[in-house]
């Protein structure tokens, strides 16, 4: 996992800027106050008014008939798969870099008993429509699984937070409709996609049957995701949620933060996008042969900084970004994550201020300069301790 730095090792003048992920964000003061006074009931019995209101408003936001408050997006994906692939011998089609394929412990197979049929994700988060058509098992014979669900991800995490084109989503929906196959959108950061495209979340979700968005990522809530779809789908999803141990009781204490997020946090995600682009430009301006960023793909709140693996050890790079040496002119500890072996990831959220962003730019440029200077003299991997 991520290397830890003991706070005592950092001087009092050092600013810690944690860009590992946006789930690190803590609830706003307004959220905390709303949570404290929330009207509560037992949600398993459908008696928590705050949860009911969050579900109603979320369904309206996404243009669906009904919605269900859940602990996480991973649960939302798994429940959807279990509902839509309820007969044995089912398969799902998704991109090979999708969250359900790469980052959910093989949940479709492990828990749902569903086979995954991944197809190649392009760098923009899409996949070939022609390949999709070929992957669908039409009238499967006795040897083949039945294609029961297509999954898309928006924004696409492992592709760097890129936003799926609306016309592509429409075409996926059309192909799925031809074969009477539902489409599910892993929309953990769907709100970021909507803000980037300058359209409503409802428009982003128009061409899919089911969709969820995360409350605990760019929207700043402590916990939760909301899954939306038809009335019939949500009725079945509620039943599956219970068997997975996801039956909330007085869940309004968490749903209250979600209601505040819908009122106050959606439009401001544009600031996170601007901050991400500023950091990406700072990397690009270094014109390094070792570190690269694709500015065109920095569309929302995620930056992928690619590295030359022949010159850079990933964990040492992360360690150097976190460490503040005595002679460093920039007194900032920048933390980042790595979900792939050839890049590190920086993710912005509301608690990262403009001052933090400038310090992060300065620190990242300082480290890039160090590597570039070392490799202008000798071709070895530097050892930072």
Coordinates of C-alpha atoms in Angstrom, one line a residue:
X1 CA 0.0 0.0 0.0
X2 CA 1.1 3.6 0.2
X3 CA 4.3 4.4 2.1
X4 CA 3.6 6.3 5.3
X5 CA 5.5 9.3 6.6
X6 CA 5.4 9.8 10.3
X7 CA 4.2 13.4 11.0
X8 CA 7.1 13.9 13.4
X9 CA 9.5 13.5 10.5
X10 CA 8.1 16.7 9.0
X11 CA 8.8 20.1 10.2
X12 CA 6.2 22.4 11.6
X13 CA 6.5 24.6 8.4
X14 CA 5.7 21.7 6.1
X15 CA 2.3 21.6 4.4
X16 CA 0.8 18.1 3.7
X17 CA -1.1 18.0 0.4
X18 CA -2.8 14.7 0.1
X19 CA -3.8 14.0 -3.5
X20 CA -4.1 10.2 -3.3
X21 CA -7.9 10.3 -3.9
X22 CA -11.0 12.5 -3.5
X23 CA -12.5 10.0 -0.9
X24 CA -10.1 11.6 1.6
X25 CA -12.4 14.7 1.7
X26 CA -14.1 15.3 5.0
X27 CA -17.7 16.5 5.3
X28 CA -18.2 20.3 5.3
X29 CA -19.4 22.1 8.4
X30 CA -22.9 22.4 6.9
X31 CA -23.0 18.7 6.3
X32 CA -22.0 18.0 9.9
X33 CA -24.7 20.3 11.2
X34 CA -27.3 18.6 8.9
X35 CA -26.2 15.2 10.1
X36 CA -26.6 16.3 13.8
X37 CA -30.2 17.4 13.4
X38 CA -31.3 14.8 10.8
X39 CA -34.8 13.4 11.1
X40 CA -34.3 9.6 11.5
X41 CA -36.1 6.3 11.2
X42 CA -35.4 2.7 10.3
X43 CA -34.6 2.6 6.6
X44 CA -34.9 -1.2 6.3
X45 CA -38.6 -0.6 7.0
X46 CA -38.6 2.4 4.6
X47 CA -39.1 4.7 7.6
X48 CA -36.1 7.1 7.4
X49 CA -37.5 10.3 5.9
X50 CA -34.0 11.8 5.3
X51 CA -33.0 8.7 3.2
X52 CA -36.3 8.8 1.4
X53 CA -35.7 12.4 0.4
X54 CA -32.2 11.8 -0.7
X55 CA -33.4 8.9 -2.9
X56 CA -36.2 10.9 -4.4
X57 CA -34.0 13.8 -5.2
X58 CA -31.3 11.6 -6.6
X59 CA -33.7 9.8 -8.9
X60 CA -34.9 13.1 -10.2
X61 CA -31.4 14.3 -10.7
X62 CA -30.6 11.3 -12.8
X63 CA -33.9 11.1 -14.7
X64 CA -34.8 7.7 -13.3
X65 CA -38.0 6.4 -11.6
X66 CA -36.4 5.5 -8.3
X67 CA -33.1 5.3 -6.4
X68 CA -31.5 3.5 -3.5
X69 CA -29.0 4.8 -1.0
X70 CA -26.0 2.5 -0.6
X71 CA -22.7 2.3 1.4
X72 CA -20.5 2.4 -1.7
X73 CA -20.2 2.4 -5.5
X74 CA -18.7 -1.1 -5.4
X75 CA -21.9 -2.3 -3.7
X76 CA -23.9 -0.4 -6.4
X77 CA -22.1 -2.2 -9.2
X78 CA -22.4 -5.6 -7.5
X79 CA -26.1 -5.2 -6.8
X80 CA -26.8 -4.2 -10.3
X81 CA -24.9 -7.2 -11.7
X82 CA -26.8 -9.5 -9.3
X83 CA -30.2 -8.1 -10.3
X84 CA -29.6 -7.9 -14.1
X85 CA -27.7 -11.3 -14.2
X86 CA -29.9 -13.3 -11.9
X87 CA -30.1 -16.4 -14.0
X88 CA -27.1 -18.8 -14.0
X89 CA -24.8 -18.7 -17.0
X90 CA -24.8 -15.0 -17.4
X91 CA -22.0 -12.7 -18.5
X92 CA -21.3 -9.0 -18.4
X93 CA -19.4 -7.0 -21.0
X94 CA -17.3 -4.1 -19.8
X95 CA -14.0 -2.3 -20.7
X96 CA -10.9 -4.1 -19.6
X97 CA -9.8 -1.1 -17.6
X98 CA -13.2 -0.7 -16.0
X99 CA -13.6 -0.5 -12.2
X100 CA -15.7 -3.7 -12.1
X101 CA -13.1 -5.5 -14.1
X102 CA -9.9 -4.4 -12.3
X103 CA -10.7 -2.9 -8.9
X104 CA -13.5 -4.8 -7.2
X105 CA -11.8 -8.2 -6.3
X106 CA -13.6 -10.0 -9.1
X107 CA -16.9 -9.5 -7.3
X108 CA -19.0 -10.5 -10.3
X109 CA -17.4 -13.9 -10.2
X110 CA -16.6 -14.2 -6.5
X111 CA -20.1 -13.2 -5.2
X112 CA -22.5 -12.9 -8.1
X113 CA -21.4 -16.0 -10.0
X114 CA -21.3 -14.0 -13.3
X115 CA -18.6 -14.2 -16.0
X116 CA -16.9 -11.1 -17.2
X117 CA -16.2 -10.6 -20.8
X118 CA -13.9 -7.6 -21.0
X119 CA -13.2 -5.7 -24.2
X120 CA -10.3 -3.3 -24.8
X121 CA -10.8 0.2 -23.4
X122 CA -9.5 3.0 -25.6
X123 CA -7.5 5.8 -24.0
X124 CA -10.7 8.0 -24.0
X125 CA -12.5 5.4 -21.8
X126 CA -14.7 4.1 -24.7
X127 CA -14.5 0.8 -26.4
X128 CA -15.1 -0.2 -30.0
X129 CA -18.7 -0.4 -31.0
X130 CA -17.9 -3.0 -33.6
X131 CA -16.1 -5.1 -31.0
X132 CA -19.1 -4.7 -28.7
X133 CA -21.4 -6.0 -31.3
X134 CA -19.2 -9.0 -31.9
X135 CA -18.9 -9.7 -28.1
X136 CA -22.6 -10.0 -27.6
X137 CA -23.8 -13.6 -27.6
X138 CA -26.9 -13.4 -29.7
X139 CA -29.2 -16.4 -29.1
X140 CA -26.4 -18.3 -27.3
X141 CA -26.1 -22.0 -27.9
X142 CA -25.6 -24.6 -25.2
X143 CA -21.9 -23.8 -25.0
X144 CA -22.1 -20.0 -24.5
X145 CA -23.0 -17.7 -21.6
X146 CA -25.9 -15.3 -22.1
X147 CA -24.9 -11.7 -22.4
X148 CA -27.0 -10.0 -19.7
X149 CA -25.5 -6.6 -19.0
X150 CA -23.2 -4.0 -20.5
X151 CA -21.2 -1.7 -18.2
X152 CA -19.6 1.7 -19.0
X153 CA -17.6 3.9 -16.6
X154 CA -18.0 7.7 -16.5
X155 CA -15.7 9.4 -15.7
X156 CA -13.2 6.7 -16.4
X157 CA -10.8 6.2 -13.5
X158 CA -7.9 4.3 -15.0
X159 CA -8.0 6.4 -18.1
X160 CA -7.4 9.5 -16.0
X161 CA -10.8 10.9 -15.3
X162 CA -11.8 11.3 -18.9
X163 CA -15.5 11.9 -19.8
X164 CA -17.4 9.5 -22.2
X165 CA -18.8 11.3 -25.3
X166 CA -22.6 11.6 -25.2
X167 CA -22.9 10.4 -28.8
X168 CA -20.9 7.3 -28.0
X169 CA -23.2 6.5 -25.0
X170 CA -26.2 6.9 -27.2
X171 CA -24.8 4.4 -29.7
X172 CA -24.0 1.9 -26.9
X173 CA -27.6 2.2 -25.7
X174 CA -28.9 1.7 -29.3
X175 CA -26.8 -1.5 -29.7
X176 CA -28.0 -2.8 -26.3
X177 CA -31.6 -2.1 -27.1
X178 CA -31.3 -4.1 -30.3
X179 CA -30.6 -7.2 -28.2
X180 CA -32.8 -6.2 -25.2
X181 CA -29.7 -6.0 -22.9
X182 CA -29.6 -3.4 -20.1
X183 CA -26.7 -0.9 -19.8
X184 CA -25.3 0.1 -16.4
X185 CA -23.2 3.2 -15.8
X186 CA -20.5 3.1 -13.1
X187 CA -20.9 6.8 -12.6
X188 CA -18.8 7.2 -9.4
X189 CA -17.7 10.6 -10.7
X190 CA -20.7 11.2 -13.0
X191 CA -21.2 14.7 -11.5
X192 CA -17.7 15.6 -12.7
X193 CA -18.6 14.4 -16.2
X194 CA -21.8 16.5 -16.2
X195 CA -20.0 19.6 -15.0
X196 CA -17.3 19.1 -17.6
X197 CA -19.8 18.7 -20.4
X198 CA -22.0 21.5 -19.1
X199 CA -25.1 19.4 -19.2
X200 CA -27.4 18.0 -16.5
X201 CA -26.6 14.6 -14.8
X202 CA -29.9 13.5 -16.2
X203 CA -28.5 14.0 -19.7
X204 CA -25.3 12.0 -18.9
X205 CA -27.4 9.1 -17.7
X206 CA -30.1 9.3 -20.4
X207 CA -29.0 6.3 -22.5
X208 CA -28.4 3.8 -19.7
X209 CA -30.9 1.8 -17.7
X210 CA -29.2 1.9 -14.3
X211 CA -26.6 4.3 -12.9
X212 CA -25.0 5.3 -9.6
X213 CA -23.0 8.3 -8.4
X214 CA -20.7 8.5 -5.4
X215 CA -21.4 11.0 -2.6
X216 CA -18.0 10.4 -1.0
X217 CA -15.7 11.3 -3.8
X218 CA -15.9 14.8 -5.4
X219 CA -19.0 15.8 -3.4
X220 CA -17.3 15.6 0.0
X221 CA -19.7 13.3 1.9
X222 CA -18.3 10.9 4.5
X223 CA -20.0 7.7 3.1
X224 CA -22.3 6.6 0.4
X225 CA -23.5 6.2 -3.2
X226 CA -26.9 6.4 -4.8
X227 CA -28.1 3.8 -7.4
X228 CA -30.9 4.7 -9.7
X229 CA -33.1 2.9 -12.3
X230 CA -36.7 1.8 -12.8
X231 CA -39.1 1.1 -9.9
X232 CA -38.9 -2.6 -10.6
X233 CA -35.1 -2.6 -10.6
X234 CA -34.8 -0.7 -7.4
X235 CA -37.3 -3.0 -5.7
X236 CA -35.1 -5.9 -6.6
X237 CA -31.9 -4.0 -5.7
X238 CA -33.3 -3.2 -2.3
X239 CA -33.7 -7.0 -1.6
X240 CA -30.2 -7.8 -2.8
X241 CA -28.8 -5.0 -0.7
X242 CA -30.2 -6.7 2.4
X243 CA -28.6 -10.0 1.7
X244 CA -25.2 -8.3 1.2
X245 CA -25.5 -6.8 4.7
X246 CA -26.3 -3.4 3.4
X247 CA -29.5 -2.8 5.2
X248 CA -29.2 0.6 6.8
X249 CA -31.1 1.5 10.0
X250 CA -31.0 5.1 11.0
X251 CA -29.1 6.0 7.8
X252 CA -30.5 9.5 7.6
X253 CA -27.5 10.6 9.7
X254 CA -25.5 9.9 6.5
X255 CA -28.1 10.8 4.0
X256 CA -28.3 14.3 5.4
X257 CA -24.8 15.0 4.2
X258 CA -25.9 13.8 0.7
X259 CA -28.7 16.3 0.6
X260 CA -26.3 19.1 1.5
X261 CA -24.0 17.9 -1.3
X262 CA -26.8 18.1 -3.9
X263 CA -27.4 21.7 -2.8
X264 CA -23.9 23.0 -2.4
X265 CA -21.2 20.8 -4.0
X266 CA -22.1 20.0 -7.6
X267 CA -21.3 23.3 -9.3
X268 CA -18.1 23.8 -7.3
X269 CA -16.5 20.7 -8.7
X270 CA -15.5 23.0 -11.6
X271 CA -12.9 24.4 -9.2
X272 CA -11.3 21.0 -8.8
X273 CA -11.1 20.6 -12.6
X274 CA -9.4 24.0 -12.8
X275 CA -6.9 23.0 -10.1
X276 CA -6.2 19.7 -11.8
X277 CA -5.4 21.4 -15.1
X278 CA -3.1 23.9 -13.3
X279 CA -1.0 21.0 -11.9
X280 CA -1.0 19.2 -15.3
X281 CA 0.2 22.4 -17.0
X282 CA 3.0 22.7 -14.4
X283 CA 4.2 19.2 -15.2
X284 CA 3.9 19.8 -19.0
X285 CA 5.8 23.1 -18.7
X286 CA 8.9 21.2 -17.5
X287 CA 9.3 19.6 -21.0
X288 CA 10.8 16.6 -19.3
X289 CA 11.7 13.4 -21.2
X290 CA 11.1 11.4 -18.0
X291 CA 7.7 12.7 -16.9
X292 CA 4.8 13.3 -19.2
X293 CA 1.1 14.3 -18.9
X294 CA -1.5 14.4 -21.7
X295 CA -3.2 17.8 -21.2
X296 CA -6.1 16.8 -23.5
X297 CA -7.0 14.0 -21.1
X298 CA -7.0 16.2 -18.0
X299 CA -10.7 16.9 -18.2
X300 CA -11.9 16.6 -14.6
X301 CA -10.3 16.2 -11.2
X302 CA -7.7 13.5 -12.0
X303 CA -4.2 13.8 -13.4
X304 CA -2.0 10.9 -14.5
X305 CA 1.7 11.7 -14.6
X306 CA 3.4 9.0 -16.7
X307 CA 7.0 8.1 -16.0
X308 CA 9.9 6.6 -17.9
X309 CA 10.2 3.3 -15.9
X310 CA 13.8 2.7 -17.1
X311 CA 14.8 5.8 -15.1
X312 CA 12.2 6.1 -12.3
X313 CA 11.3 3.7 -9.5
X314 CA 7.6 4.4 -8.8
X315 CA 7.7 4.0 -5.0
X316 CA 10.9 6.1 -4.7
X317 CA 9.2 8.8 -6.7
X318 CA 6.2 8.8 -4.3
X319 CA 8.5 8.8 -1.4
X320 CA 10.4 11.8 -2.8
X321 CA 7.2 13.8 -3.4
X322 CA 6.2 13.1 0.2
X323 CA 9.6 13.9 1.7
X324 CA 10.8 17.4 2.6
X325 CA 14.6 17.5 2.7
X326 CA 16.5 20.1 4.7
X327 CA 17.6 21.9 1.5
X328 CA 14.2 21.9 -0.2
X329 CA 12.9 25.3 -1.2
X330 CA 9.4 24.0 -1.3
X331 CA 8.1 23.1 2.1
X332 CA 5.3 20.7 1.0
X333 CA 4.7 17.0 1.3
X334 CA 2.7 15.9 -1.7
X335 CA 1.0 12.5 -1.5
X336 CA -0.2 10.6 -4.6
X337 CA -1.4 7.2 -5.5
X338 CA -0.5 4.7 -8.3
X339 CA -3.1 2.3 -9.8
X340 CA -0.9 1.5 -12.8
X341 CA 2.9 0.6 -13.0
X342 CA 3.7 3.5 -15.4
X343 CA 2.2 6.5 -13.7
X344 CA 1.2 8.2 -10.5
X345 CA -2.2 9.8 -10.0
X346 CA -3.1 13.1 -8.4
X347 CA -6.8 13.7 -7.5
X348 CA -8.3 17.1 -6.5
X349 CA -11.2 17.7 -4.1
X350 CA -12.8 20.6 -2.3
X351 CA -10.4 20.7 0.7
X352 CA -7.4 21.3 -1.6
X353 CA -7.1 25.1 -1.8
X354 CA -5.5 27.3 -4.4
X355 CA -2.5 27.7 -2.1
X356 CA -2.2 23.9 -1.9
X357 CA -2.3 23.7 -5.6
X358 CA 0.4 26.2 -6.1
X359 CA 2.6 24.4 -3.5
X360 CA 1.9 21.1 -5.2
X361 CA 2.9 22.5 -8.6
X362 CA 6.2 23.9 -7.1
X363 CA 7.0 20.6 -5.3
X364 CA 6.3 18.4 -8.4
X365 CA 8.4 20.7 -10.6
X366 CA 11.2 20.6 -8.0
X367 CA 11.3 16.8 -8.1
X368 CA 11.0 16.6 -11.9
X369 CA 14.0 19.0 -12.1
X370 CA 16.0 16.8 -9.7
X371 CA 15.4 13.7 -11.9
X372 CA 16.1 15.5 -15.1
X373 CA 19.4 17.0 -13.8
X374 CA 20.5 13.6 -12.5
X375 CA 19.8 11.9 -15.8
X376 CA 21.5 14.6 -17.7
X377 CA 24.7 13.4 -16.0
X378 CA 24.3 9.6 -15.6
X379 CA 21.7 7.0 -16.5
X380 CA 21.0 5.5 -13.0
X381 CA 18.0 5.4 -10.8
X382 CA 18.5 7.9 -7.9
X383 CA 18.2 6.6 -4.4
X384 CA 16.1 8.9 -2.2
X385 CA 16.2 8.0 1.5

